[in-house]
CSV table of C-alpha atoms and ligand atoms in Angstrom, one decimal:
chain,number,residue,atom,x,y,z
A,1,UNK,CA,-66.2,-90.7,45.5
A,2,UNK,CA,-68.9,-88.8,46.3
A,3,UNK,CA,-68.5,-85.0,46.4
A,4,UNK,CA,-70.7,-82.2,46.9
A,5,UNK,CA,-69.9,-78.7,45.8
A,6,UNK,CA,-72.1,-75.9,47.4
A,7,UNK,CA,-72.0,-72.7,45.2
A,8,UNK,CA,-72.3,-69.8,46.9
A,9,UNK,CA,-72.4,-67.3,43.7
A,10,UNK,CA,-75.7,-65.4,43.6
A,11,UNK,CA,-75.2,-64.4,40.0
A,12,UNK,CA,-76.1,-67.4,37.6
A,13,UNK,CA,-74.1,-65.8,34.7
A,14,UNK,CA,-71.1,-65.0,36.2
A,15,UNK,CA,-67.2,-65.8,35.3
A,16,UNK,CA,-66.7,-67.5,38.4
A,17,UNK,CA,-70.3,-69.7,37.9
A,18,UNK,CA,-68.9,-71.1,34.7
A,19,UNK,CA,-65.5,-71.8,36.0
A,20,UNK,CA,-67.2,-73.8,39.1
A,21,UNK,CA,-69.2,-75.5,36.4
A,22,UNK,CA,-65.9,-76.6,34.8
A,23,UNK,CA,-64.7,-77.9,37.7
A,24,UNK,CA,-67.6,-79.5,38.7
A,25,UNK,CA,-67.8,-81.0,35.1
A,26,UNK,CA,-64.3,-82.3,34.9
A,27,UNK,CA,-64.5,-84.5,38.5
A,28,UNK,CA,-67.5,-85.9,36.6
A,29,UNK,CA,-65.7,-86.9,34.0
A,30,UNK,CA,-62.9,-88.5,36.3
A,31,UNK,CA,-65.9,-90.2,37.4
A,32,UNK,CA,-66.9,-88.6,40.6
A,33,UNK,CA,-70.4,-88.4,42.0
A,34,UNK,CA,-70.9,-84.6,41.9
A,35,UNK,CA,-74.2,-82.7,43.5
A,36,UNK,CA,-73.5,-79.4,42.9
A,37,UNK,CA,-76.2,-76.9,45.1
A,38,UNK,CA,-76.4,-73.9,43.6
A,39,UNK,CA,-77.4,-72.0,47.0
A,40,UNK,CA,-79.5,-69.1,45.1
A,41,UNK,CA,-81.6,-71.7,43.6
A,42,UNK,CA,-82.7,-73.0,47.4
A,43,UNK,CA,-85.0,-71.9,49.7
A,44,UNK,CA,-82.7,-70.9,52.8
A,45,UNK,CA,-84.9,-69.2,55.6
A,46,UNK,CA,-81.8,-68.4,57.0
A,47,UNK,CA,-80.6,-68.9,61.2
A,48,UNK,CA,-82.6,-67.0,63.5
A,49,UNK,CA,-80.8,-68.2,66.9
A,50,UNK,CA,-83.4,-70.3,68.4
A,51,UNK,CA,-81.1,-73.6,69.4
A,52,UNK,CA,-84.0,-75.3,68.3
A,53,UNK,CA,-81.6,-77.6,66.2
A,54,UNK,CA,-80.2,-78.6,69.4
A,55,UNK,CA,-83.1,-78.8,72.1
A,56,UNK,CA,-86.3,-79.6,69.6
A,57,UNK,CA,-85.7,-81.2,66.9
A,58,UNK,CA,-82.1,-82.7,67.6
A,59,UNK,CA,-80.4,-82.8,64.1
A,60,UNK,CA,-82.7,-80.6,62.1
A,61,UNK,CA,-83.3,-77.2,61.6
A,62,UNK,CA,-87.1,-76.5,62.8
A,63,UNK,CA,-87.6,-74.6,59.6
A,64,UNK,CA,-89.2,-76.1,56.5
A,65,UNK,CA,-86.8,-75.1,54.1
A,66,UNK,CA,-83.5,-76.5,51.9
A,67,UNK,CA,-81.2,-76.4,54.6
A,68,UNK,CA,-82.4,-80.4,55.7
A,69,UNK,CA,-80.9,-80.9,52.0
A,70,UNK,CA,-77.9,-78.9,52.1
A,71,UNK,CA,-76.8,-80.7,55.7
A,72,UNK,CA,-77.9,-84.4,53.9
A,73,UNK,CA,-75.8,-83.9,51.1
A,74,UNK,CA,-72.8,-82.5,53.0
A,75,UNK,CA,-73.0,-85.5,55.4
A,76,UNK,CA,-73.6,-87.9,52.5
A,77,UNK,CA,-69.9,-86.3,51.0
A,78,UNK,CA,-66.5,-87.5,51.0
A,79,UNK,CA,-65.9,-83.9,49.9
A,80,UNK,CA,-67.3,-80.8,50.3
A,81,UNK,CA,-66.4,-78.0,48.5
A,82,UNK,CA,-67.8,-74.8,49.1
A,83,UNK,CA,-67.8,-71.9,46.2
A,84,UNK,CA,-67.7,-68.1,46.7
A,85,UNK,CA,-66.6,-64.8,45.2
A,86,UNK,CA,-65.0,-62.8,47.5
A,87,UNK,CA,-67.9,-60.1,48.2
A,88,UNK,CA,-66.5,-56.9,50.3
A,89,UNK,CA,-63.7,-58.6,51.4
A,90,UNK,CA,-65.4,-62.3,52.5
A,91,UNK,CA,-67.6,-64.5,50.7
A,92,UNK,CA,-71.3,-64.2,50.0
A,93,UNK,CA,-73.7,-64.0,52.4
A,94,UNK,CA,-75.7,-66.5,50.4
A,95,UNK,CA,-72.9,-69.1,51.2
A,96,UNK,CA,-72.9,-67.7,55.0
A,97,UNK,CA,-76.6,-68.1,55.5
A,98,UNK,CA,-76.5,-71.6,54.0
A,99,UNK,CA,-73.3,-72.6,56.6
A,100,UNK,CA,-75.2,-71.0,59.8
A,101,UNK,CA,-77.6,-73.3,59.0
A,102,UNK,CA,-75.1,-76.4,59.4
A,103,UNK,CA,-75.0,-76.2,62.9
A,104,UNK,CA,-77.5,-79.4,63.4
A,105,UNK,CA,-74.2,-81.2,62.1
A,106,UNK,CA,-73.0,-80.9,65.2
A,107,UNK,CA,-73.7,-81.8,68.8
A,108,UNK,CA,-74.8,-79.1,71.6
A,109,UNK,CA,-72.3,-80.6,74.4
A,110,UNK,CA,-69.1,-78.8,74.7
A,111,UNK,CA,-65.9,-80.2,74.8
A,112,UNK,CA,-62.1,-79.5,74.7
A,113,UNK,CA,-60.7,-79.5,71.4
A,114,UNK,CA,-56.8,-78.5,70.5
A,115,UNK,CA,-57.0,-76.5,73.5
A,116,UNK,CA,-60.1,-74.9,72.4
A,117,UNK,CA,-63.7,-75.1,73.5
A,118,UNK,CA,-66.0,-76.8,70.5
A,119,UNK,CA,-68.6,-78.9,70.2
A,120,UNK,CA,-69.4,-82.4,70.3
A,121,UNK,CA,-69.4,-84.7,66.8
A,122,UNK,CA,-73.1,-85.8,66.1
A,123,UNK,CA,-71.8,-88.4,63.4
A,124,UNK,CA,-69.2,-90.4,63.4
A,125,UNK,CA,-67.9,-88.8,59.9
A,126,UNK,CA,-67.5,-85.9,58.4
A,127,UNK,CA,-66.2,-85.1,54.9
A,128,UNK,CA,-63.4,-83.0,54.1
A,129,UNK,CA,-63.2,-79.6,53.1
A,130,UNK,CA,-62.0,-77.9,50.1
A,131,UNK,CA,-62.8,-73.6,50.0
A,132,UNK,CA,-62.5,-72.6,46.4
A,133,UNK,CA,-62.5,-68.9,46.2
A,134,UNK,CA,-63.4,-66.1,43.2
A,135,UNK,CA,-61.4,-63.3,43.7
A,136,UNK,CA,-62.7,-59.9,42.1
A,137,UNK,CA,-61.6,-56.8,41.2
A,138,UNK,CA,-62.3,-55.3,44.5
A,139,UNK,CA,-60.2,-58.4,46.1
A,140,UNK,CA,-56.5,-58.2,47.5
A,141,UNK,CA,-54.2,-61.2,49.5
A,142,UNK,CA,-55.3,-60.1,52.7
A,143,UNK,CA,-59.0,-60.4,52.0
A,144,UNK,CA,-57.9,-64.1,50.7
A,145,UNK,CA,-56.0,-64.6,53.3
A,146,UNK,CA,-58.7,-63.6,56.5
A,147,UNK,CA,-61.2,-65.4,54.1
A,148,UNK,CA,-59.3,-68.8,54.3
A,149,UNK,CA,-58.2,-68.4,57.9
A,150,UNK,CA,-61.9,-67.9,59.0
A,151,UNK,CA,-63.3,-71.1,57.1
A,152,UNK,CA,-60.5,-73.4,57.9
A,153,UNK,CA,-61.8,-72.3,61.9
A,154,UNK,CA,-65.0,-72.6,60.9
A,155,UNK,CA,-64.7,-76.2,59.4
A,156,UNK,CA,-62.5,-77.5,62.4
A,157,UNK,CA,-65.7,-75.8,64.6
A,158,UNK,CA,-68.1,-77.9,62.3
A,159,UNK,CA,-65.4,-81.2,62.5
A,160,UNK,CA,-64.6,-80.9,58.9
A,161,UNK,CA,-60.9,-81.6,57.7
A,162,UNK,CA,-59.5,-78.5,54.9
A,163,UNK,CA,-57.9,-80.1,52.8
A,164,UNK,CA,-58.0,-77.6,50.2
A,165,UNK,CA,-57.9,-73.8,49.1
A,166,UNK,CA,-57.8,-72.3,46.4
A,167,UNK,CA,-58.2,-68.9,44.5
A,168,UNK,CA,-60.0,-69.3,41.2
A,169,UNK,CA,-56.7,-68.4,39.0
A,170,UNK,CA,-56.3,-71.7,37.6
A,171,UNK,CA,-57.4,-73.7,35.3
A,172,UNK,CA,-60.5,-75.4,36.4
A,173,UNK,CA,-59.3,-78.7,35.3
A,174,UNK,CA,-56.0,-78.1,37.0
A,175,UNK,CA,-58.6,-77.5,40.6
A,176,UNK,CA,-60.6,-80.4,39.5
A,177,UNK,CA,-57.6,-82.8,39.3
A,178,UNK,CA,-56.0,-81.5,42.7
A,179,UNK,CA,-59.1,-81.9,44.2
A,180,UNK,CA,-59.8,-85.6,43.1
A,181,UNK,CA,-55.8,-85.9,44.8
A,182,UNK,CA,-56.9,-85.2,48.0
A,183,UNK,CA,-60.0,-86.0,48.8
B,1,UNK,CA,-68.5,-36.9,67.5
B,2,UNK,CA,-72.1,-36.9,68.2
B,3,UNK,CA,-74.9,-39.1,66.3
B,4,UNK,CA,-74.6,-42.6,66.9
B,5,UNK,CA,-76.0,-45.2,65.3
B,6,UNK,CA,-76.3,-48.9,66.9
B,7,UNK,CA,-77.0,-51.8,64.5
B,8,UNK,CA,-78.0,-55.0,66.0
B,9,UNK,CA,-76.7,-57.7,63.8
B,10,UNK,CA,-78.2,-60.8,66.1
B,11,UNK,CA,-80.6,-62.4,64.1
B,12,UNK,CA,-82.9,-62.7,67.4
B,13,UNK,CA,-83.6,-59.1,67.2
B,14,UNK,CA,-84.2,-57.2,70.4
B,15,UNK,CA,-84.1,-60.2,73.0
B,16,UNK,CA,-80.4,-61.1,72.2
B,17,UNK,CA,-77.1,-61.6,73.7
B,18,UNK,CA,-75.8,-58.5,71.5
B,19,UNK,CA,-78.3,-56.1,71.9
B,20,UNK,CA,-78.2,-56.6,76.2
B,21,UNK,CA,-74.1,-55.7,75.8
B,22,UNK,CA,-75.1,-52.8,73.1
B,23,UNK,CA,-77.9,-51.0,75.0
B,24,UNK,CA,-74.8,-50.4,78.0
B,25,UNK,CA,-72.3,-48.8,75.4
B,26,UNK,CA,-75.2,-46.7,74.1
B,27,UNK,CA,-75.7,-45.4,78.1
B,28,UNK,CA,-72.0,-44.6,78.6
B,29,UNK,CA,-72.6,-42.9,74.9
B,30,UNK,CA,-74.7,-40.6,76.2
B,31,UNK,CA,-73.0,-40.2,79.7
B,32,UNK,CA,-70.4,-39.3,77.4
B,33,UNK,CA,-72.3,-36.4,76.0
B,34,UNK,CA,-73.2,-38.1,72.7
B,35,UNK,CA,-77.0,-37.7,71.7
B,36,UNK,CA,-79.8,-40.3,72.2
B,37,UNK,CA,-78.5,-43.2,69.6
B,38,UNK,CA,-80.8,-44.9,67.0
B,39,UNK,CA,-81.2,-48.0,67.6
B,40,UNK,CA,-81.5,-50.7,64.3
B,41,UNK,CA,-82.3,-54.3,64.1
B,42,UNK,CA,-81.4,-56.1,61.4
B,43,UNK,CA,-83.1,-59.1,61.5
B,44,UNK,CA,-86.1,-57.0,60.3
B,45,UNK,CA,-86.6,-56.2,57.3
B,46,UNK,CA,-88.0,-52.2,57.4
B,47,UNK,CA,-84.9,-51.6,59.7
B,48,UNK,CA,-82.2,-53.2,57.8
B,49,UNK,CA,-83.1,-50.9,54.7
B,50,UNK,CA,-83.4,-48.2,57.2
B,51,UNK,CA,-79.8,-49.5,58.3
B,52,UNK,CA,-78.0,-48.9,55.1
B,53,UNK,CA,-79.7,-45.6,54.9
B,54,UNK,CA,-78.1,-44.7,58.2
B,55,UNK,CA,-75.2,-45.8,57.3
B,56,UNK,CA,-74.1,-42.8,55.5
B,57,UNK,CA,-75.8,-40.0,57.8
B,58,UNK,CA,-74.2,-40.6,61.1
B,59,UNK,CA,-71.2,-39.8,63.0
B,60,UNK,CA,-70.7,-42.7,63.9
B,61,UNK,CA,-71.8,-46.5,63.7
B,62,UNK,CA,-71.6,-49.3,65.9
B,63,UNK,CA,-72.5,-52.4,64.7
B,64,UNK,CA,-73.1,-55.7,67.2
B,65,UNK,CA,-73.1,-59.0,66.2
B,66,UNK,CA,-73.1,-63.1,67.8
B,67,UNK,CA,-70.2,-65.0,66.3
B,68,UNK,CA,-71.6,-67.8,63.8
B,69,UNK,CA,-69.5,-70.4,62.7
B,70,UNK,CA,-66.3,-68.5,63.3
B,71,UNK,CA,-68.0,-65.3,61.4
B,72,UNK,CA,-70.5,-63.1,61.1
B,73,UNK,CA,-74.2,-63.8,60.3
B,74,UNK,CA,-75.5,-64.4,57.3
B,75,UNK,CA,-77.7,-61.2,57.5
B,76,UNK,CA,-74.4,-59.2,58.7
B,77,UNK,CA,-72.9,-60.1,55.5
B,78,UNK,CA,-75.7,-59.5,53.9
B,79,UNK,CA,-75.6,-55.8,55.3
B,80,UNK,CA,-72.1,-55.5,54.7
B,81,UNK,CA,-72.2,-56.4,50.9
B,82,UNK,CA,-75.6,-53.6,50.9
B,83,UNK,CA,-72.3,-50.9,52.0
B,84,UNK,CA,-70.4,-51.6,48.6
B,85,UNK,CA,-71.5,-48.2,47.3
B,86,UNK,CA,-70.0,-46.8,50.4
B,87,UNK,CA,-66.5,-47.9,49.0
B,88,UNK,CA,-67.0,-45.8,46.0
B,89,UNK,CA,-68.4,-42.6,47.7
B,90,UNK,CA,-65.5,-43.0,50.2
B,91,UNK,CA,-62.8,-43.6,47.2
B,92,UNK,CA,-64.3,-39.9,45.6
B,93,UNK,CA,-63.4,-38.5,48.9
B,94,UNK,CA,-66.7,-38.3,50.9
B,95,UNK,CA,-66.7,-39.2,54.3
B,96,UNK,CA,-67.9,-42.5,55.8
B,97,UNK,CA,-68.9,-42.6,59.4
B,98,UNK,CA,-66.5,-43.7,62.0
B,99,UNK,CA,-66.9,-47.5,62.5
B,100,UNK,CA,-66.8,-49.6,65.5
B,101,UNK,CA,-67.6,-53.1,66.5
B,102,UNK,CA,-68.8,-55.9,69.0
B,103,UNK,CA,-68.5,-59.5,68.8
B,104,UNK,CA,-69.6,-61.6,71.6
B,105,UNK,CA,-69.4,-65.8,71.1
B,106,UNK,CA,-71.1,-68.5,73.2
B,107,UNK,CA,-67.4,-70.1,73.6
B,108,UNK,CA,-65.7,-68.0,76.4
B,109,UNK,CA,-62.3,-67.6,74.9
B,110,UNK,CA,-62.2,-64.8,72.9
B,111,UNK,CA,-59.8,-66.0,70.7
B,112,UNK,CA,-62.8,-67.8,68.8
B,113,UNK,CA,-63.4,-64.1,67.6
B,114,UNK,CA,-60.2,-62.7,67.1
B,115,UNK,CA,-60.1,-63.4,63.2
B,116,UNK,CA,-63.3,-61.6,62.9
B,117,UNK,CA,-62.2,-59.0,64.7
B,118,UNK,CA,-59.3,-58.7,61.5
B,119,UNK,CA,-62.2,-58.9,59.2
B,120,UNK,CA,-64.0,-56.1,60.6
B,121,UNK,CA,-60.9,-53.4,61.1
B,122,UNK,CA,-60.1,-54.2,57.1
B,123,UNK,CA,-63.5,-53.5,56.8
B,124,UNK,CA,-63.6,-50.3,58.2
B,125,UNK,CA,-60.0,-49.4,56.3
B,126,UNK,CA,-61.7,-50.7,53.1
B,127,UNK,CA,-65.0,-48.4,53.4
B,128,UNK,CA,-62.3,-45.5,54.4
B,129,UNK,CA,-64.0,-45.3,57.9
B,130,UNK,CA,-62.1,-44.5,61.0
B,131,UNK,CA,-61.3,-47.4,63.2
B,132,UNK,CA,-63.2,-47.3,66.6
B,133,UNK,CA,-61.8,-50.6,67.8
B,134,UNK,CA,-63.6,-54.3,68.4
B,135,UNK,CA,-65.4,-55.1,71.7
B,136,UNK,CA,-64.7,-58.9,71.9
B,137,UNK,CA,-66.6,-61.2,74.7
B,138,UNK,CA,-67.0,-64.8,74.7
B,139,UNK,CA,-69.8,-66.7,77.3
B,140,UNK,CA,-72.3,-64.9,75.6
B,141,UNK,CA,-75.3,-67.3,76.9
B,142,UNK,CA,-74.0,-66.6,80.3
B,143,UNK,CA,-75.8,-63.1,80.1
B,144,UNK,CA,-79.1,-64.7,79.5
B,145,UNK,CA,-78.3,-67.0,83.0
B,146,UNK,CA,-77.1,-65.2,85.5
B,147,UNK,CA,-79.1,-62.6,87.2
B,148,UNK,CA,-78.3,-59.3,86.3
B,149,UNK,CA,-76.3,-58.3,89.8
B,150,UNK,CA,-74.0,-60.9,88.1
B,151,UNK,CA,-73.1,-58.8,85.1
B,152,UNK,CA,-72.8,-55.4,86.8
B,153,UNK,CA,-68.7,-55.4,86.4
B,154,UNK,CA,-69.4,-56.3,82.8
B,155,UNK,CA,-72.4,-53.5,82.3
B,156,UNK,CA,-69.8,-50.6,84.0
B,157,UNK,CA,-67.1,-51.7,81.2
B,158,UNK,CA,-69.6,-51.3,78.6
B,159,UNK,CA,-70.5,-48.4,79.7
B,160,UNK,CA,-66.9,-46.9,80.2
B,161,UNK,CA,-66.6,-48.0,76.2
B,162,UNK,CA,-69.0,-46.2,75.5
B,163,UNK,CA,-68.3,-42.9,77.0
B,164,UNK,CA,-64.9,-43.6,75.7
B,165,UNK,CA,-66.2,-43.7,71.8
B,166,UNK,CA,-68.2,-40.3,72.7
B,167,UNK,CA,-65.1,-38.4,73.9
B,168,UNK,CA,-62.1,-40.1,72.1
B,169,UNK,CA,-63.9,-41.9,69.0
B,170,UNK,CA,-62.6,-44.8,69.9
B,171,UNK,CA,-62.5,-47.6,72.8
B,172,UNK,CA,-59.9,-47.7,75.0
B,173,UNK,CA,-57.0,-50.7,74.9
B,174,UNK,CA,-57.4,-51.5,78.5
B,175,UNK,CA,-61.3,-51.3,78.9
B,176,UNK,CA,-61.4,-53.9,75.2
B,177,UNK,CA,-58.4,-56.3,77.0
B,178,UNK,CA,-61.0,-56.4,80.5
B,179,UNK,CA,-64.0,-57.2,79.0
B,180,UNK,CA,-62.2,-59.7,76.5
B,181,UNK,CA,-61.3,-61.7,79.5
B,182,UNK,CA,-59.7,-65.2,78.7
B,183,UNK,CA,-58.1,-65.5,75.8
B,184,UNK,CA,-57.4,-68.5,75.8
B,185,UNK,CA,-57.6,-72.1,78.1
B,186,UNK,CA,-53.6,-72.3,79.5
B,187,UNK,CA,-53.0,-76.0,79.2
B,188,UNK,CA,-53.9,-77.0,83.0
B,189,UNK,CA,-57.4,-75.4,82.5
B,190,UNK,CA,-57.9,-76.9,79.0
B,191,UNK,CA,-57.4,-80.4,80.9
B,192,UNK,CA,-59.4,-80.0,83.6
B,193,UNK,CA,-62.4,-78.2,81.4
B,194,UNK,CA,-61.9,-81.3,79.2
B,195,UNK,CA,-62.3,-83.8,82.7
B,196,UNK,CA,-65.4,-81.5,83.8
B,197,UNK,CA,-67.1,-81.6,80.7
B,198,UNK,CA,-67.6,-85.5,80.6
B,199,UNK,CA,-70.1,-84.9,83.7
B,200,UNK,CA,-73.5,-84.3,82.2
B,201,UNK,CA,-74.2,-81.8,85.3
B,202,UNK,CA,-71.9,-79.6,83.6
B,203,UNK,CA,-73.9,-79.6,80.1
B,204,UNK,CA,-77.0,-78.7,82.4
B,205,UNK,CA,-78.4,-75.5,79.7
B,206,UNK,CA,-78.7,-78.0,77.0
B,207,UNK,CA,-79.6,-81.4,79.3
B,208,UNK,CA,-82.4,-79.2,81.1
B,209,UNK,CA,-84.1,-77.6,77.3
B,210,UNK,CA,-83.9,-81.2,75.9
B,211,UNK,CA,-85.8,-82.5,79.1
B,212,UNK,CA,-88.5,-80.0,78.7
B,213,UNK,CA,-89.0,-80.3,75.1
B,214,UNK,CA,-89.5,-83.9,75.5
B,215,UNK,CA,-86.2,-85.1,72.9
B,216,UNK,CA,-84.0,-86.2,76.0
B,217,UNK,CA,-83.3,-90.0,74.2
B,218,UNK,CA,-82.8,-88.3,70.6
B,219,UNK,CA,-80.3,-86.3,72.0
B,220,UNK,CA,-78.1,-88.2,69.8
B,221,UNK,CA,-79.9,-88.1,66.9
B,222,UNK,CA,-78.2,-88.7,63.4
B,223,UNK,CA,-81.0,-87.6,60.9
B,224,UNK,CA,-79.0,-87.4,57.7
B,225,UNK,CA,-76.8,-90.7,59.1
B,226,UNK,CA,-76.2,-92.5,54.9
B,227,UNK,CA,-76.8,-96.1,56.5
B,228,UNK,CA,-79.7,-95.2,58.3
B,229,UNK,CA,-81.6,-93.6,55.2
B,230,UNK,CA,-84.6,-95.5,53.6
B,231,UNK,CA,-85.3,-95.7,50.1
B,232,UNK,CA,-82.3,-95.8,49.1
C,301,FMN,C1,-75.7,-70.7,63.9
C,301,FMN,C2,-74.9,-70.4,65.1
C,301,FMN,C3,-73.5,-70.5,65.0
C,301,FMN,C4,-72.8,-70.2,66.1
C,301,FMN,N1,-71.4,-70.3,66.0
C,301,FMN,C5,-70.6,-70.0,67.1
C,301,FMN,C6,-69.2,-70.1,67.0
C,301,FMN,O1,-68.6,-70.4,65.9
C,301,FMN,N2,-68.4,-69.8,68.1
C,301,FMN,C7,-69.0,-69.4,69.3
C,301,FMN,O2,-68.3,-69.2,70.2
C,301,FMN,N3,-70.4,-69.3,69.4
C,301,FMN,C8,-71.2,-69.6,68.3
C,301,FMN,N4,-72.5,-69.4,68.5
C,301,FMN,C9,-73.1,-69.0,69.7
C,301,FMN,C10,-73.5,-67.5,69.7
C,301,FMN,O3,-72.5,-66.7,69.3
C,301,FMN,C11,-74.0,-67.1,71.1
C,301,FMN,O4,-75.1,-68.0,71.4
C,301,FMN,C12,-74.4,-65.7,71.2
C,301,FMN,O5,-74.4,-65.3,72.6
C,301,FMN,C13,-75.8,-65.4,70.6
C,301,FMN,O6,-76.0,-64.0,70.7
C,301,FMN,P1,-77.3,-63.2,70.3
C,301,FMN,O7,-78.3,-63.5,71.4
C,301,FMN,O8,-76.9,-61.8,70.3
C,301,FMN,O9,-77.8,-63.7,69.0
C,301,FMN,C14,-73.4,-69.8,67.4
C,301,FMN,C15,-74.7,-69.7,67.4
C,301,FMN,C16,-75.5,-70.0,66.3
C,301,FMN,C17,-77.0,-69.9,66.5
């Protein structure tokens, strides 16, 4: 299966790098199709509001920049995992500016969802999600716990199913083989 | 309670949703007895440095923000994670500013916001800052389409906030619940939203900007679709 781990750490000699590295290395070995995007790496320009995703260029940002291959290898997944440290309570702003960027995933039109008012699907599938979190020193429960509630709304907002969260407290090939489960 | 500072978090800058809603808490600020506020955008470079400068030399700081993707922006975040050092000078007893927020969402519930709105109070307990409150509003577009007659019962609450954070330091419970307005869709309305929205005249702000930019029939448009790529 085809998996796509985006890796919201800014700092490429970090703990929590290697350890998302591990985990990336083991569903390899299980013999996986990994891409792993390590976001810092990319040239994200970032959202600046314009809709033009929606009303220009339906599907695509109208900036030159990585996002076009973030969104293509999200939508090309049957698993998406998105990697952060908690940073001040949430994670990165790396991994936030790469996911405001994801809106062209989704349709403009509104429509009734659970209740709630969302968006329209623009493809007929969308992968699953798995949130795999770093949890530093500066880090409690709650902050885990707002965290995951926020980007299980967010992938539900973005049609994506979580099927997975974690805290980075495990071994990586324990993740790696509870990920392969259920995706 | 007297310096205010007002940090725009929309990453449109000056012409956004958040900074129309701010400017009317900064009047009621004033007619509140507060001084003249500064006023920061963060979407720009010089004044987001400026930003975390300010941080630490006002009274108190209100910081505005659009809901994206069920959280802040990106360049909130990045502002946020700029404030770490203010954890540390808090934690060896200095004193961070009081620390207040708004969150308005294209959505109209304001549910959509409400976990954001948990972020943000932790925040302010984790930077040792007092607690001004959250001023949530959903339709957020809707200030950009209606005239502004439309939005004078909105303006007046604003305002009332904001005199509100001059004299008491915080926003008052009532004022937050009236501009909050729906929570959320009660079961009837949910239906009948869901019936209303099948009629394209109803999806007329995004049917009318596709007409005029010419990309009515790719509406639809799949541009990452696997089957459809070439080369491949
Ligand atoms: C990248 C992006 C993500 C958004 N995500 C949400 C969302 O999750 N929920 C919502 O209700 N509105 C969402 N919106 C809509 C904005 O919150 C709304 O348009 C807001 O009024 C913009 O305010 P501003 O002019 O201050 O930037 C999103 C808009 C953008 C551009």
């Amino acid at each position: 299966m085809r998996i796509t781990i985006l890796n919201g750490d800014p700092d490429p000699a970090s703990a929590f790098q290697l350890y998302v590295q591990q985990v990336a290395g083991r569903l390899a070995d299980s013999g996986h199709t990994v891409t792993t995007l390590n976001l810092r790496d990319l040239d994200l320009k970032g959202c600046s509001g314009c809709f033009g995703c929606w009303v220009k260029t339906p599907g695509e940002c109208v900036k030159r920049d990585d996002s076009a291959r973030v969104c293509r290898a999200v939508i090309d997944s049957s698993l998406t995992v998105l990697a952060s440290p908690i940073v001040m309570g949430f994670t990165t702003a790396l991994l936030k500016r790469a996911t405001d960027q994801m809106i062209p995933l989704v349709h403009p039109y509104f429509v009734v969802q659970g209740g709630e008012m969302h968006h329209r699907p623009r493809y007929a599938k969308y992968p699953a999600l798995g949130l795999l979190l770093g949890a530093g020193s500066n880090c409690d429960a709650e902050d885990i716990e707002i965290a995951t509630a926020i980007w299980k709304r967010t992938a539900r907002n973005l049609k994506f199913r979580t099927v997975f969260t974690a805290v980075a407290d495990r071994s990586a090939k324990e993740v790696a083989d509870e990920l392969a489960r259920v995706a | 309670m007297n310096s205010l500072v007002l940090l725009n978090g929309s990453p449109r800058g000056e012409r956004s949703n958040s900074m129309k809603m701010l400017a009317r808490v900064a009047e009621g600020w004033e007619r509140g007895g507060g001084r003249t506020p500064e006023v920061l955008h963060l979407a720009q470079r010089s004044e987001f440095d400026r930003a975390v400068q300010a941080f630490g030399e006002s009274d108190v700081v209100l910081l505005g923000m659009p809901l994206y993707t069920d959280a802040m922006p990106g360049i909130v975040k990045l502002y946020i994670e700029a404030l770490a050092p203010r954890v540390e000078v808090a934690a060896a007893g200095e004193r961070n500013p009081t620390l207040g927020f708004l969150v308005q969402s294209g959505f109209p519930e304001a549910l959509h916001s409400r976990l954001l709105e948990r972020y943000l109070e932790k925040l302010a307990r984790r930077l040792g800052s007092p607690y001004a409150g959250t001023i949530v509003r959903g339709w957020g577009e809707a200030l950009q389409m209606m005239p502004d007659e439309a939005n004078k019962k909105l303006w007046a609450r604003l305002r009332t906030l904001g005199e509100q954070l001059a004299r008491d330091g915080r926003f008052g419970e009532e004022e937050l619940d009236a501009v909050a307005g729906t929570e959320r869709f009660s079961a009837l309305a949910a239906a009948l939203l869901s019936v209303a929205l099948r009629l394209p005249a109803v999806q007329f702000m995004w049917n009318r900007r596709l007409k005029k930019n010419g990309v009515w029939e790719r509406r639809f448009a799949a541009p990452y679709r696997p089957a459809l790529r070439t080369g491949r």
